[in-house]
């Protein structure tokens, strides 16, 4: 219904398309200038193939030096709302130097056609013979003018000039719409207040979504395991000694055993979009995470392990709103062993001949190696237990000839240099 409220003229000037809203009470000279300008600038063709410059004319009428009527006529202009082509003139009628009302008179559209169109599109706001805008500040009236043209008259509503029954009807509708709008505003404010209250808190991930907590803990364990294992993308940047380093060392083995408590907390630094009217300042989504890692036991005093892995706890939904979370993962025990050794395997029995691993690691390696064929082997191994997530990785080089331990050690060193 806003199309009945404002008559918009598109003005093409300085290579740019501008929009000017014509309103009741606007100065007559401004209306004249606008209509003259818009008519002169209508050149080329619109999307329906109509000539923009050749099917529009304009004129002005005066009385005692004052503008009384600014006229803009269209010939065979396609009307999107009507879905017909029509010839018509708009009369911008002036009183006391200002726009008083607008008449649109059609040569080839009947009052019956106009009435059908308005009933279909604006019947909800019809009262008597008037079709009102959705805020009842303006109305349109359809009639057959004395000159024989089907006419739509557009005016500003003056309530005191309307019949009493229409005034009452309008008043009731406005009151109902006002009440509905106040209710909507109140509900929206209550919704925003509820959202602010919910989002102002930080929620314990374990208490509010145990499945996401467990999933995050599983990801932490996997990231730590990846950090240590040879196949890990972290491998070359880690502080874990290589097999070459171990082969050249005295003990031929490395052990990392530490226990941590990890705490993570999300903070929302996002900004909402702000509409300044002509400019919209786009908002941003900015969730940041703080962490606090404590060493429960072990030698990793700087907690460097947790600086080498990427952990991100998730946000969750509370009553449909995305909220920030915090999570504590206590007593994360990290046990990792890596080394090189020489073993003899016979009938499923594994004997450590040189550079034996720690006893608990020997148990795991025996279980891993017992199914290998009989023989002597140089074994590279890594064994880990990350908060219950275990892995055992081995690489074997079999010695097919009988050689002394010195030669095996030399082979071990050469193998290490190749890695």
Short mmCIF file of C-alpha atoms in Angstrom, two decimals:
data_model
loop_
_atom_site.label_atom_id
_atom_site.label_comp_id
_atom_site.label_asym_id
_atom_site.label_seq_id
_atom_site.Cartn_x
_atom_site.Cartn_y
_atom_site.Cartn_z
CA UNK A 1 0.00 0.00 0.00
CA UNK A 2 3.01 2.29 0.26
CA UNK A 3 2.79 2.69 -3.51
CA UNK A 4 -0.32 4.79 -2.86
CA UNK A 5 1.51 6.80 -0.23
CA UNK A 6 4.48 8.05 -2.17
CA UNK A 7 4.70 8.96 -5.82
CA UNK A 8 8.29 8.35 -6.79
CA UNK A 9 9.90 9.89 -9.82
CA UNK A 10 13.16 8.46 -11.09
CA UNK A 11 15.58 11.15 -12.13
CA UNK A 12 18.56 10.41 -14.33
CA UNK A 13 21.17 13.08 -13.76
CA UNK A 14 24.95 13.28 -14.05
CA UNK A 15 25.05 9.65 -15.12
CA UNK A 16 23.39 8.39 -11.94
CA UNK A 17 19.90 7.25 -11.14
CA UNK A 18 18.33 9.14 -8.25
CA UNK A 19 15.01 8.66 -6.50
CA UNK A 20 12.89 11.60 -5.37
CA UNK A 21 9.76 11.09 -3.27
CA UNK A 22 6.93 13.51 -3.92
CA UNK A 23 4.86 14.29 -0.85
CA UNK A 24 1.82 16.35 -0.05
CA UNK A 25 2.83 19.87 1.00
CA UNK A 26 5.94 19.94 -1.17
CA UNK A 27 6.80 23.26 -2.84
CA UNK A 28 5.23 23.73 -6.29
CA UNK A 29 8.48 24.90 -7.87
CA UNK A 30 10.26 21.78 -6.66
CA UNK A 31 7.54 19.62 -8.21
CA UNK A 32 7.81 21.53 -11.49
CA UNK A 33 11.60 21.18 -11.60
CA UNK A 34 11.44 17.50 -10.80
CA UNK A 35 8.81 16.68 -13.42
CA UNK A 36 10.61 18.75 -16.06
CA UNK A 37 13.91 17.11 -15.29
CA UNK A 38 12.56 13.56 -15.21
CA UNK A 39 10.76 14.04 -18.51
CA UNK A 40 13.80 15.47 -20.27
CA UNK A 41 16.03 12.70 -19.04
CA UNK A 42 13.80 9.88 -20.26
CA UNK A 43 15.83 8.62 -23.19
CA UNK A 44 16.53 5.14 -24.46
CA UNK A 45 14.34 2.11 -23.74
CA UNK A 46 13.06 0.43 -20.58
CA UNK A 47 12.94 -3.33 -19.99
CA UNK A 48 9.55 -3.57 -21.73
CA UNK A 49 10.73 -1.91 -24.92
CA UNK A 50 9.03 1.43 -24.31
CA UNK A 51 10.83 4.56 -25.40
CA UNK A 52 11.85 6.52 -22.34
CA UNK A 53 12.10 9.86 -24.08
CA UNK A 54 9.39 9.82 -26.68
CA UNK A 55 6.30 8.66 -24.77
CA UNK A 56 6.43 11.24 -21.97
CA UNK A 57 5.48 14.91 -22.09
CA UNK A 58 4.92 17.56 -19.46
CA UNK A 59 3.21 20.91 -19.02
CA UNK A 60 2.51 23.53 -16.37
CA UNK A 61 -0.61 25.64 -15.75
CA UNK A 62 -0.60 28.97 -13.93
CA UNK A 63 -3.16 31.26 -12.35
CA UNK A 64 -2.21 34.80 -11.46
CA UNK A 65 1.49 33.96 -11.50
CA UNK A 66 1.18 30.85 -9.34
CA UNK A 67 1.59 27.24 -10.42
CA UNK A 68 -1.74 25.45 -10.19
CA UNK A 69 -1.08 22.19 -12.06
CA UNK A 70 2.06 20.32 -13.10
CA UNK A 71 1.17 17.67 -15.66
CA UNK A 72 3.14 14.64 -16.79
CA UNK A 73 1.59 12.42 -19.46
CA UNK A 74 2.59 8.93 -20.56
CA UNK A 75 1.65 7.34 -23.86
CA UNK A 76 1.29 3.56 -24.06
CA UNK A 77 3.26 3.05 -20.84
CA UNK A 78 3.39 -0.45 -19.37
CA UNK A 79 2.07 -0.49 -15.79
CA UNK A 80 3.65 -3.28 -13.78
CA UNK A 81 0.94 -3.36 -11.12
CA UNK A 82 -1.91 -3.29 -13.64
CA UNK A 83 -0.06 -5.57 -16.09
CA UNK A 84 -1.44 -3.52 -18.95
CA UNK A 85 -0.17 -0.76 -21.21
CA UNK A 86 -2.05 2.50 -20.76
CA UNK A 87 -1.99 6.18 -21.62
CA UNK A 88 -2.52 8.50 -18.69
CA UNK A 89 -1.66 11.88 -17.18
CA UNK A 90 -0.67 12.75 -13.64
CA UNK A 91 -1.87 16.14 -12.43
CA UNK A 92 0.02 17.54 -9.46
CA UNK A 93 -2.55 20.03 -8.17
CA UNK A 94 -1.22 22.98 -6.19
CA UNK A 95 -2.89 25.17 -3.58
CA UNK A 96 -1.12 28.15 -2.04
CA UNK A 97 2.14 27.20 -3.75
CA UNK A 98 2.23 23.64 -2.41
CA UNK A 99 1.16 20.21 -3.60
CA UNK A 100 -2.41 19.60 -2.38
CA UNK A 101 -3.28 16.31 -4.09
CA UNK A 102 -2.56 14.22 -7.19
CA UNK A 103 -4.93 13.10 -9.93
CA UNK A 104 -4.05 10.23 -12.25
CA UNK A 105 -6.39 10.14 -15.24
CA UNK A 106 -6.46 7.19 -17.64
CA UNK A 107 -7.52 7.34 -21.26
CA UNK A 108 -7.87 3.60 -21.86
CA UNK A 109 -8.46 2.09 -18.40
CA UNK A 110 -11.99 2.09 -16.98
CA UNK A 111 -13.10 2.82 -13.42
CA UNK A 112 -14.24 -0.80 -13.21
CA UNK A 113 -10.72 -2.00 -14.03
CA UNK A 114 -9.21 0.39 -11.51
CA UNK A 115 -11.66 -0.71 -8.83
CA UNK A 116 -10.89 -4.38 -9.46
CA UNK A 117 -7.17 -3.72 -9.16
CA UNK A 118 -7.49 -1.73 -5.93
CA UNK A 119 -9.87 -4.29 -4.42
CA UNK A 120 -7.42 -7.10 -5.12
CA UNK A 121 -4.40 -5.25 -3.79
CA UNK A 122 -5.65 -2.80 -1.18
CA UNK A 123 -9.09 -4.06 -0.18
CA UNK A 124 -7.83 -4.73 3.34
CA UNK A 125 -7.54 -0.99 3.89
CA UNK A 126 -10.75 0.03 2.17
CA UNK A 127 -13.32 2.01 4.11
CA UNK A 128 -16.35 3.22 2.22
CA UNK A 129 -15.08 4.49 -1.12
CA UNK A 130 -11.60 5.22 0.18
CA UNK A 131 -8.50 3.03 -0.16
CA UNK A 132 -6.14 3.98 2.65
CA UNK A 133 -2.43 3.52 3.05
CA UNK A 134 -1.38 1.04 5.72
CA UNK A 135 -0.88 3.87 8.23
CA UNK A 136 -4.08 5.69 7.15
CA UNK A 137 -2.15 8.90 6.51
CA UNK A 138 -3.14 8.98 2.82
CA UNK A 139 -5.97 7.61 0.75
CA UNK A 140 -6.97 7.07 -2.88
CA UNK A 141 -10.41 7.50 -4.37
CA UNK A 142 -11.60 6.19 -7.75
CA UNK A 143 -14.21 7.98 -9.83
CA UNK A 144 -15.15 9.07 -13.34
CA UNK A 145 -14.15 12.71 -13.79
CA UNK A 146 -16.22 15.30 -15.65
CA UNK A 147 -13.83 15.06 -18.59
CA UNK A 148 -14.72 11.38 -18.98
CA UNK A 149 -11.45 9.90 -17.70
CA UNK A 150 -11.23 7.17 -15.07
CA UNK A 151 -9.45 8.93 -12.23
CA UNK A 152 -7.54 8.05 -9.06
CA UNK A 153 -7.36 10.92 -6.59
CA UNK A 154 -4.58 10.70 -3.98
CA UNK A 155 -4.78 12.90 -0.89
CA UNK A 156 -3.51 13.27 2.61
CA UNK A 157 -6.04 12.05 5.14
CA UNK A 158 -7.83 14.78 7.08
CA UNK A 159 -9.79 12.77 9.67
CA UNK A 160 -12.17 15.61 10.55
CA UNK A 161 -13.36 15.78 6.95
CA UNK A 162 -14.34 12.09 6.80
CA UNK A 163 -17.78 10.71 7.66
CA UNK A 164 -18.20 9.76 11.32
CA UNK A 165 -18.50 6.03 10.65
CA UNK A 166 -15.27 6.03 8.65
CA UNK A 167 -13.53 8.06 11.34
CA UNK A 168 -14.59 5.46 13.91
CA UNK A 169 -13.49 2.59 11.70
CA UNK A 170 -10.12 4.21 11.06
CA UNK A 171 -9.68 4.99 14.74
CA UNK A 172 -10.42 1.38 15.69
CA UNK A 173 -8.03 0.03 13.07
CA UNK A 174 -5.28 2.43 14.09
CA UNK A 175 -5.81 1.52 17.74
CA UNK A 176 -5.64 -2.19 16.92
CA UNK A 177 -2.50 -1.71 14.83
CA UNK A 178 -0.96 0.48 17.51
CA UNK A 179 -1.69 -2.15 20.15
CA UNK A 180 -0.25 -4.85 17.90
CA UNK A 181 2.87 -2.78 17.27
CA UNK A 182 3.32 -2.06 20.97
CA UNK A 183 2.90 -5.76 21.69
CA UNK A 184 5.45 -6.61 19.01
CA UNK A 185 7.93 -4.06 20.39
CA UNK A 186 7.41 -5.35 23.93
CA UNK A 187 7.87 -8.97 22.86
CA UNK A 188 10.96 -8.05 20.85
CA UNK A 189 12.45 -6.20 23.82
CA UNK A 190 11.66 -9.14 26.10
CA UNK A 191 13.28 -11.46 23.57
CA UNK A 192 16.38 -9.27 23.39
CA UNK A 193 16.54 -9.01 27.17
CA UNK A 194 16.27 -12.79 27.45
CA UNK A 195 18.99 -13.18 24.82
CA UNK A 196 21.26 -10.74 26.66
CA UNK A 197 20.75 -12.58 29.95
CA UNK A 198 21.42 -15.99 28.41
CA UNK A 199 24.45 -14.84 26.42
CA UNK A 200 25.94 -12.89 29.33
CA UNK A 201 26.94 -16.14 31.03
CA UNK A 202 29.66 -18.66 30.26
CA UNK A 203 28.41 -22.24 30.36
CA UNK A 204 30.28 -25.30 31.58
CA UNK A 205 30.62 -27.54 28.54
CA UNK A 206 30.62 -30.78 30.52
CA UNK A 207 27.49 -29.87 32.49
CA UNK A 208 25.51 -28.60 29.52
CA UNK A 209 26.61 -30.90 26.68
CA UNK A 210 28.49 -33.97 27.83
CA UNK A 211 28.68 -35.43 24.32
CA UNK A 212 30.47 -32.34 22.96
CA UNK A 213 32.73 -32.36 26.01
CA UNK A 214 33.70 -35.99 25.38
CA UNK A 215 34.16 -35.29 21.68
CA UNK A 216 36.47 -32.36 22.46
CA UNK A 217 38.46 -34.47 24.94
CA UNK A 218 38.84 -37.17 22.30
CA UNK A 219 40.14 -34.55 19.85
CA UNK A 220 42.66 -33.34 22.45
CA UNK A 221 43.96 -36.87 22.93
CA UNK A 222 44.20 -37.39 19.17
CA UNK A 223 46.08 -34.10 18.72
CA UNK A 224 48.58 -35.06 21.42
CA UNK A 225 49.05 -38.53 19.92
CA UNK A 226 49.59 -36.96 16.49
CA UNK A 227 52.17 -34.62 17.97
CA UNK A 228 54.30 -37.55 19.08
CA UNK A 229 53.84 -40.10 16.33
CA UNK A 230 56.15 -40.25 13.37
CA UNK A 231 53.32 -39.98 10.86
CA UNK A 232 52.15 -36.75 12.49
CA UNK A 233 52.21 -33.44 10.68
CA UNK A 234 53.74 -32.03 13.86
CA UNK A 235 56.65 -34.45 13.75
CA UNK A 236 59.34 -32.27 12.21
CA UNK A 237 58.52 -29.28 14.42
CA UNK A 238 58.34 -31.21 17.69
CA UNK A 239 61.02 -31.47 20.36
CA UNK A 240 60.96 -35.24 20.22
CA UNK A 241 64.41 -36.65 19.29
CA UNK A 242 64.71 -38.38 15.94
CA UNK A 243 65.80 -42.00 15.58
CA UNK A 244 69.14 -40.71 14.33
CA UNK A 245 69.61 -38.75 17.54
CA UNK A 246 68.66 -41.78 19.61
CA UNK A 247 70.99 -44.11 17.66
CA UNK A 248 73.87 -41.75 18.33
CA UNK A 249 72.98 -41.39 21.99
CA UNK A 250 73.95 -43.51 24.95
CA UNK A 251 70.62 -44.95 26.13
CA UNK A 252 68.97 -45.26 22.70
CA UNK A 253 65.62 -44.32 24.22
CA UNK A 254 63.48 -41.32 25.20
CA UNK A 255 60.61 -41.08 27.69
CA UNK A 256 58.09 -38.26 28.13
CA UNK A 257 55.76 -38.61 31.11
CA UNK A 258 53.71 -35.66 32.33
CA UNK A 259 50.24 -35.04 33.70
CA UNK A 260 48.30 -31.84 32.98
CA UNK A 261 45.04 -30.10 33.81
CA UNK A 262 43.78 -28.01 30.89
CA UNK A 263 41.20 -25.21 31.19
CA UNK A 264 39.68 -23.37 28.21
CA UNK A 265 37.25 -20.47 28.12
CA UNK A 266 35.59 -18.74 25.15
CA UNK A 267 34.97 -14.98 25.02
CA UNK A 268 32.64 -13.27 22.56
CA UNK A 269 34.12 -10.14 20.96
CA UNK A 270 31.64 -10.08 18.07
CA UNK A 271 30.01 -6.83 16.91
CA UNK A 272 26.46 -6.48 15.63
CA UNK A 273 25.77 -4.61 12.40
CA UNK A 274 24.71 -1.00 12.93
CA UNK A 275 22.37 0.77 10.53
CA UNK A 276 23.18 4.47 10.31
CA UNK A 277 20.55 5.08 7.67
CA UNK A 278 22.62 5.76 4.58
CA UNK A 279 25.44 3.48 5.71
CA UNK A 280 25.43 0.06 7.36
CA UNK A 281 28.44 -0.76 9.49
CA UNK A 282 28.84 -4.51 9.01
CA UNK A 283 29.30 -6.50 12.17
CA UNK A 284 31.80 -9.26 12.80
CA UNK A 285 31.90 -12.73 14.33
CA UNK A 286 34.84 -12.82 16.72
CA UNK A 287 35.05 -15.61 19.30
CA UNK A 288 38.35 -15.83 21.16
CA UNK A 289 39.68 -18.54 23.44
CA UNK A 290 41.77 -18.29 26.57
CA UNK A 291 43.54 -21.25 28.11
CA UNK A 292 45.26 -22.13 31.37
CA UNK A 293 47.43 -25.25 31.49
CA UNK A 294 48.78 -26.55 34.80
CA UNK A 295 51.40 -29.23 35.25
CA UNK A 296 50.18 -31.76 37.81
CA UNK A 297 53.29 -33.94 37.67
CA UNK A 298 56.33 -34.33 35.46
CA UNK A 299 59.10 -32.13 34.09
CA UNK A 300 57.34 -30.10 31.38
CA UNK A 301 57.25 -27.01 33.59
CA UNK A 302 56.42 -24.63 30.73
CA UNK A 303 53.63 -26.95 29.52
CA UNK A 304 55.17 -26.70 26.07
CA UNK A 305 53.16 -29.67 24.84
CA UNK A 306 49.93 -27.67 24.92
CA UNK A 307 51.59 -24.80 23.07
CA UNK A 308 52.31 -27.21 20.24
CA UNK A 309 48.78 -28.49 19.69
CA UNK A 310 45.65 -26.68 18.56
CA UNK A 311 42.63 -27.12 20.81
CA UNK A 312 39.31 -25.35 20.23
CA UNK A 313 36.32 -25.94 22.46
CA UNK A 314 32.91 -25.42 20.81
CA UNK A 315 30.10 -23.00 21.49
CA UNK A 316 26.71 -24.52 22.34
CA UNK A 317 23.05 -23.55 22.02
CA UNK A 318 21.02 -22.61 25.10
CA UNK A 319 17.32 -22.05 24.36
CA UNK A 320 18.24 -21.47 20.72
CA UNK A 321 21.00 -18.92 21.38
CA UNK A 322 24.70 -19.51 20.71
CA UNK A 323 26.61 -19.10 23.97
CA UNK A 324 30.20 -19.17 25.14
CA UNK A 325 31.56 -22.18 27.01
CA UNK A 326 34.33 -23.15 29.37
CA UNK A 327 35.77 -26.60 29.97
CA UNK A 328 38.23 -28.22 32.34
CA UNK A 329 40.03 -31.44 31.40
CA UNK A 330 41.72 -32.66 34.60
CA UNK A 331 44.65 -35.03 35.01
CA UNK A 332 45.51 -35.62 31.37
CA UNK A 333 48.28 -38.19 31.69
CA UNK A 334 50.66 -38.24 28.75
CA UNK A 335 53.14 -41.12 28.57
CA UNK A 336 55.30 -41.54 25.48
CA UNK A 337 58.36 -43.70 24.85
CA UNK A 338 60.57 -43.80 21.77
CA UNK A 339 63.75 -45.69 21.05
CA UNK A 340 65.79 -48.27 19.17
CA UNK A 341 66.59 -51.77 20.36
CA UNK A 342 67.84 -55.14 19.13
CA UNK A 343 65.65 -58.19 19.68
CA UNK A 344 65.69 -61.90 19.00
CA UNK A 345 62.41 -63.57 18.16
CA UNK A 346 62.02 -67.33 18.38
CA UNK A 347 58.75 -69.25 18.42
CA UNK A 348 56.81 -66.22 19.63
CA UNK A 349 59.30 -65.41 22.37
CA UNK A 350 60.86 -61.94 22.23
CA UNK A 351 64.24 -61.38 23.86
CA UNK A 352 65.81 -57.94 24.10
CA UNK A 353 69.50 -58.41 23.25
CA UNK A 354 70.74 -54.82 23.31
CA UNK A 355 69.47 -51.41 24.44
CA UNK A 356 66.39 -52.73 26.24
CA UNK A 357 63.43 -50.35 26.69
CA UNK A 358 61.85 -49.69 30.08
CA UNK A 359 60.17 -52.78 31.49
CA UNK A 360 56.58 -51.58 30.98
CA UNK A 361 57.44 -50.73 27.36
CA UNK A 362 59.02 -54.17 26.89
CA UNK A 363 55.68 -55.78 27.76
CA UNK A 364 53.87 -53.83 25.04
CA UNK A 365 56.59 -54.45 22.46
CA UNK A 366 56.65 -58.19 23.16
CA UNK A 367 52.92 -58.35 22.51
CA UNK A 368 53.41 -56.42 19.28
CA UNK A 369 56.43 -58.40 18.01
CA UNK A 370 55.63 -61.99 19.03
CA UNK A 371 53.94 -62.81 15.75
CA UNK A 372 56.95 -61.76 13.67
CA UNK A 373 59.10 -64.48 11.99
CA UNK A 374 62.06 -65.88 13.88
CA UNK A 375 65.24 -63.87 13.64
CA UNK A 376 67.22 -60.95 14.95
CA UNK A 377 65.93 -57.47 14.32
CA UNK A 378 66.82 -53.85 14.75
CA UNK A 379 63.58 -52.31 16.03
CA UNK A 380 62.51 -48.69 16.02
CA UNK A 381 59.59 -48.20 18.35
CA UNK A 382 57.30 -45.61 19.83
CA UNK A 383 54.70 -46.41 22.47
CA UNK A 384 52.16 -43.97 23.82
CA UNK A 385 49.32 -43.78 26.29
CA UNK A 386 47.47 -40.47 26.06
CA UNK A 387 44.84 -40.41 28.79
CA UNK A 388 43.92 -43.99 27.91
CA UNK A 389 44.39 -43.64 24.15
CA UNK A 390 47.16 -46.14 23.37
CA UNK A 391 49.32 -46.71 20.33
CA UNK A 392 52.35 -48.91 19.54
CA UNK A 393 54.34 -48.33 16.35
CA UNK A 394 57.35 -50.38 15.26
CA UNK A 395 59.68 -50.65 12.27
CA UNK A 396 61.92 -53.73 11.94
CA UNK A 397 65.06 -54.51 9.95
CA UNK A 398 65.86 -58.22 9.97
CA UNK A 399 69.43 -59.49 10.10
CA UNK A 400 69.69 -62.57 7.87
CA UNK A 401 73.34 -63.37 8.76
CA UNK A 402 74.88 -64.17 12.08
CA UNK A 403 76.80 -61.12 13.22
CA UNK A 404 77.94 -59.73 16.51
CA UNK A 405 76.24 -57.07 18.47
CA UNK A 406 78.82 -54.54 17.32
CA UNK A 407 77.80 -55.06 13.72
CA UNK A 408 74.17 -54.84 14.71
CA UNK A 409 74.86 -51.54 16.41
CA UNK A 410 76.63 -50.28 13.30
CA UNK A 411 73.62 -51.26 11.23
CA UNK A 412 71.43 -49.53 13.74
CA UNK A 413 73.45 -46.34 13.44
CA UNK A 414 73.37 -46.49 9.65
CA UNK A 415 69.64 -47.05 9.75
CA UNK A 416 69.25 -44.06 12.04
CA UNK A 417 71.25 -41.86 9.67
CA UNK A 418 68.91 -42.72 6.84
CA UNK A 419 65.85 -41.60 8.79
#
